[in-house]
């Protein structure tokens, strides 16, 4: 377990690398968190990343934010990991901790794909970094290609 005090600077470092486009360094930080941490640390990383995106989301006009556009994609066409990311951010934006925990648990316990949590966390980080860079995703970002 890494714990909140040590996790905070790692999340800041990870997001700095992502926003700068340095995916190699971002992956190294993420590997460090996943390797040394437990599910509580990974959840903490998700919450901290979502918290960083909240000011951007809250500054957008109602009904025009990227999450609203992302969440209108029919479920059968949506990438489940990107959908997790949009739903997790939407829960964070609403302050709905129970929904965020339920989404995280569902990804962590997915039997169909053992790597589902990792892919979902990566999708969340990609969405957060896009928001922080000022590039707003749209509904096609959730569709499978």
mmCIF file of C-alpha atoms in Angstrom:
data_model
loop_
_atom_site.group_PDB
_atom_site.id
_atom_site.type_symbol
_atom_site.label_atom_id
_atom_site.label_comp_id
_atom_site.label_asym_id
_atom_site.label_seq_id
_atom_site.Cartn_x
_atom_site.Cartn_y
_atom_site.Cartn_z
ATOM 1 C CA UNK A 1 0.000 0.000 0.000
ATOM 2 C CA UNK A 2 1.257 3.444 -0.901
ATOM 3 C CA UNK A 3 -1.227 5.544 1.084
ATOM 4 C CA UNK A 4 -2.676 9.006 0.439
ATOM 5 C CA UNK A 5 0.312 11.153 1.525
ATOM 6 C CA UNK A 6 2.716 9.382 -0.859
ATOM 7 C CA UNK A 7 0.108 8.935 -3.591
ATOM 8 C CA UNK A 8 -0.705 12.637 -4.073
ATOM 9 C CA UNK A 9 2.673 13.650 -5.555
ATOM 10 C CA UNK A 10 2.648 10.551 -7.762
ATOM 11 C CA UNK A 11 -0.741 11.519 -9.199
ATOM 12 C CA UNK A 12 0.477 15.075 -9.803
ATOM 13 C CA UNK A 13 3.580 13.716 -11.540
ATOM 14 C CA UNK A 14 1.512 11.291 -13.619
ATOM 15 C CA UNK A 15 -0.915 13.998 -14.776
ATOM 16 C CA UNK A 16 1.929 16.414 -15.526
ATOM 17 C CA UNK A 17 3.510 13.806 -17.801
ATOM 18 C CA UNK A 18 0.201 13.040 -19.502
ATOM 19 C CA UNK A 19 -0.679 16.669 -20.132
ATOM 20 C CA UNK A 20 2.813 17.212 -21.548
ATOM 21 C CA UNK A 21 2.322 14.199 -23.825
ATOM 22 C CA UNK A 22 5.101 12.168 -22.197
ATOM 23 C CA UNK A 23 3.325 8.821 -22.121
ATOM 24 C CA UNK A 24 6.514 6.865 -21.408
ATOM 25 C CA UNK A 25 7.106 8.674 -18.122
ATOM 26 C CA UNK A 26 3.380 8.610 -17.311
ATOM 27 C CA UNK A 27 3.348 4.843 -17.845
ATOM 28 C CA UNK A 28 6.364 4.472 -15.552
ATOM 29 C CA UNK A 29 4.578 6.370 -12.773
ATOM 30 C CA UNK A 30 1.385 4.373 -13.309
ATOM 31 C CA UNK A 31 3.351 1.103 -13.246
ATOM 32 C CA UNK A 32 4.929 2.232 -9.975
ATOM 33 C CA UNK A 33 1.524 2.945 -8.414
ATOM 34 C CA UNK A 34 0.014 -0.328 -9.639
ATOM 35 C CA UNK A 35 3.106 -2.344 -8.708
ATOM 36 C CA UNK A 36 3.480 -1.019 -5.174
ATOM 37 C CA UNK A 37 -0.114 -0.140 -4.479
ATOM 38 C CA UNK A 38 -3.318 -1.993 -3.881
ATOM 39 C CA UNK A 39 -6.862 -1.409 -5.128
ATOM 40 C CA UNK A 40 -7.312 1.387 -2.578
ATOM 41 C CA UNK A 41 -4.318 3.207 -4.053
ATOM 42 C CA UNK A 42 -5.578 2.744 -7.609
ATOM 43 C CA UNK A 43 -9.002 4.025 -6.537
ATOM 44 C CA UNK A 44 -7.278 6.970 -4.849
ATOM 45 C CA UNK A 45 -5.446 7.680 -8.095
ATOM 46 C CA UNK A 46 -8.774 7.692 -9.968
ATOM 47 C CA UNK A 47 -10.380 10.040 -7.444
ATOM 48 C CA UNK A 48 -7.388 12.401 -7.432
ATOM 49 C CA UNK A 49 -7.306 12.487 -11.244
ATOM 50 C CA UNK A 50 -11.056 13.160 -11.376
ATOM 51 C CA UNK A 51 -10.667 15.921 -8.792
ATOM 52 C CA UNK A 52 -8.092 17.616 -11.027
ATOM 53 C CA UNK A 53 -10.588 17.634 -13.918
ATOM 54 C CA UNK A 54 -13.519 18.997 -11.886
ATOM 55 C CA UNK A 55 -12.704 22.704 -12.294
ATOM 56 C CA UNK A 56 -12.581 22.241 -16.074
ATOM 57 C CA UNK A 57 -15.864 20.332 -16.102
ATOM 58 C CA UNK A 58 -17.610 22.794 -13.817
ATOM 59 C CA UNK A 59 -16.547 25.749 -15.986
ATOM 60 C CA UNK A 60 -18.331 24.318 -19.022
ATOM 61 C CA UNK A 61 -21.916 25.365 -19.814
ATOM 62 C CA UNK A 62 -24.597 22.902 -18.656
ATOM 63 C CA UNK A 63 -25.595 20.332 -21.276
ATOM 64 C CA UNK A 64 -22.550 21.209 -23.357
ATOM 65 C CA UNK A 65 -19.845 19.502 -21.358
ATOM 66 C CA UNK A 66 -17.906 16.637 -22.870
ATOM 67 C CA UNK A 67 -19.250 14.099 -20.393
ATOM 68 C CA UNK A 68 -22.798 14.773 -21.464
ATOM 69 C CA UNK A 69 -21.808 14.173 -25.099
ATOM 70 C CA UNK A 70 -19.807 11.066 -24.203
ATOM 71 C CA UNK A 71 -22.612 9.501 -22.231
ATOM 72 C CA UNK A 72 -25.146 9.667 -25.077
ATOM 73 C CA UNK A 73 -23.403 6.947 -27.088
ATOM 74 C CA UNK A 74 -25.558 3.790 -27.153
ATOM 75 C CA UNK A 75 -24.075 1.219 -24.774
ATOM 76 C CA UNK A 76 -23.690 -1.396 -27.483
ATOM 77 C CA UNK A 77 -21.356 0.915 -29.438
ATOM 78 C CA UNK A 78 -19.423 2.316 -26.491
ATOM 79 C CA UNK A 79 -15.973 1.164 -25.489
ATOM 80 C CA UNK A 80 -16.510 -0.116 -21.920
ATOM 81 C CA UNK A 81 -13.294 1.436 -20.611
ATOM 82 C CA UNK A 82 -14.025 4.870 -22.028
ATOM 83 C CA UNK A 83 -17.560 4.556 -20.768
ATOM 84 C CA UNK A 84 -16.146 3.776 -17.302
ATOM 85 C CA UNK A 85 -14.032 6.929 -17.572
ATOM 86 C CA UNK A 86 -16.976 9.138 -18.531
ATOM 87 C CA UNK A 87 -19.226 7.640 -15.867
ATOM 88 C CA UNK A 88 -16.538 7.896 -13.181
ATOM 89 C CA UNK A 89 -15.962 11.564 -13.994
ATOM 90 C CA UNK A 90 -19.702 12.199 -14.083
ATOM 91 C CA UNK A 91 -20.037 10.603 -10.627
ATOM 92 C CA UNK A 92 -17.157 12.722 -9.343
ATOM 93 C CA UNK A 93 -18.727 15.846 -10.807
ATOM 94 C CA UNK A 94 -21.987 15.064 -8.988
ATOM 95 C CA UNK A 95 -20.144 14.219 -5.771
ATOM 96 C CA UNK A 96 -21.598 10.698 -5.937
ATOM 97 C CA UNK A 97 -18.966 8.666 -4.108
ATOM 98 C CA UNK A 98 -21.155 5.542 -3.993
ATOM 99 C CA UNK A 99 -21.459 5.495 -7.786
ATOM 100 C CA UNK A 100 -17.709 6.047 -8.208
ATOM 101 C CA UNK A 101 -16.942 3.167 -5.828
ATOM 102 C CA UNK A 102 -19.454 0.895 -7.594
ATOM 103 C CA UNK A 103 -17.956 1.685 -11.004
ATOM 104 C CA UNK A 104 -14.454 1.020 -9.710
ATOM 105 C CA UNK A 105 -15.468 -2.266 -8.082
ATOM 106 C CA UNK A 106 -17.200 -3.421 -11.261
ATOM 107 C CA UNK A 107 -14.045 -2.753 -13.281
ATOM 108 C CA UNK A 108 -11.817 -4.371 -10.647
ATOM 109 C CA UNK A 109 -13.976 -7.478 -10.412
ATOM 110 C CA UNK A 110 -14.673 -7.949 -14.145
ATOM 111 C CA UNK A 111 -14.241 -11.645 -14.825
ATOM 112 C CA UNK A 112 -14.479 -11.330 -18.609
ATOM 113 C CA UNK A 113 -11.270 -9.322 -18.788
ATOM 114 C CA UNK A 114 -8.768 -9.456 -15.925
ATOM 115 C CA UNK A 115 -7.029 -6.346 -17.265
ATOM 116 C CA UNK A 116 -10.304 -4.381 -17.315
ATOM 117 C CA UNK A 117 -9.342 -2.236 -14.352
ATOM 118 C CA UNK A 118 -6.021 -1.230 -15.888
ATOM 119 C CA UNK A 119 -7.644 -0.376 -19.208
ATOM 120 C CA UNK A 120 -10.423 1.549 -17.476
ATOM 121 C CA UNK A 121 -7.942 3.529 -15.368
ATOM 122 C CA UNK A 122 -5.917 4.319 -18.496
ATOM 123 C CA UNK A 123 -9.092 5.526 -20.239
ATOM 124 C CA UNK A 124 -9.899 7.728 -17.235
ATOM 125 C CA UNK A 125 -6.399 9.188 -17.235
ATOM 126 C CA UNK A 126 -6.592 9.836 -20.978
ATOM 127 C CA UNK A 127 -9.921 11.635 -20.559
ATOM 128 C CA UNK A 128 -8.660 13.699 -17.628
ATOM 129 C CA UNK A 129 -5.477 14.676 -19.458
ATOM 130 C CA UNK A 130 -7.516 15.674 -22.531
ATOM 131 C CA UNK A 131 -9.699 17.879 -20.362
ATOM 132 C CA UNK A 132 -6.671 19.428 -18.665
ATOM 133 C CA UNK A 133 -5.080 20.137 -22.055
ATOM 134 C CA UNK A 134 -8.296 21.795 -23.160
ATOM 135 C CA UNK A 135 -9.144 19.243 -25.824
ATOM 136 C CA UNK A 136 -12.718 18.242 -25.216
ATOM 137 C CA UNK A 137 -13.653 14.706 -26.260
ATOM 138 C CA UNK A 138 -16.899 14.014 -28.076
ATOM 139 C CA UNK A 139 -19.210 11.057 -28.507
ATOM 140 C CA UNK A 140 -17.033 9.415 -31.160
ATOM 141 C CA UNK A 141 -14.333 9.005 -28.516
ATOM 142 C CA UNK A 142 -16.471 6.322 -26.891
ATOM 143 C CA UNK A 143 -17.359 4.411 -30.017
ATOM 144 C CA UNK A 144 -15.494 1.288 -30.978
ATOM 145 C CA UNK A 145 -13.550 1.491 -34.173
#
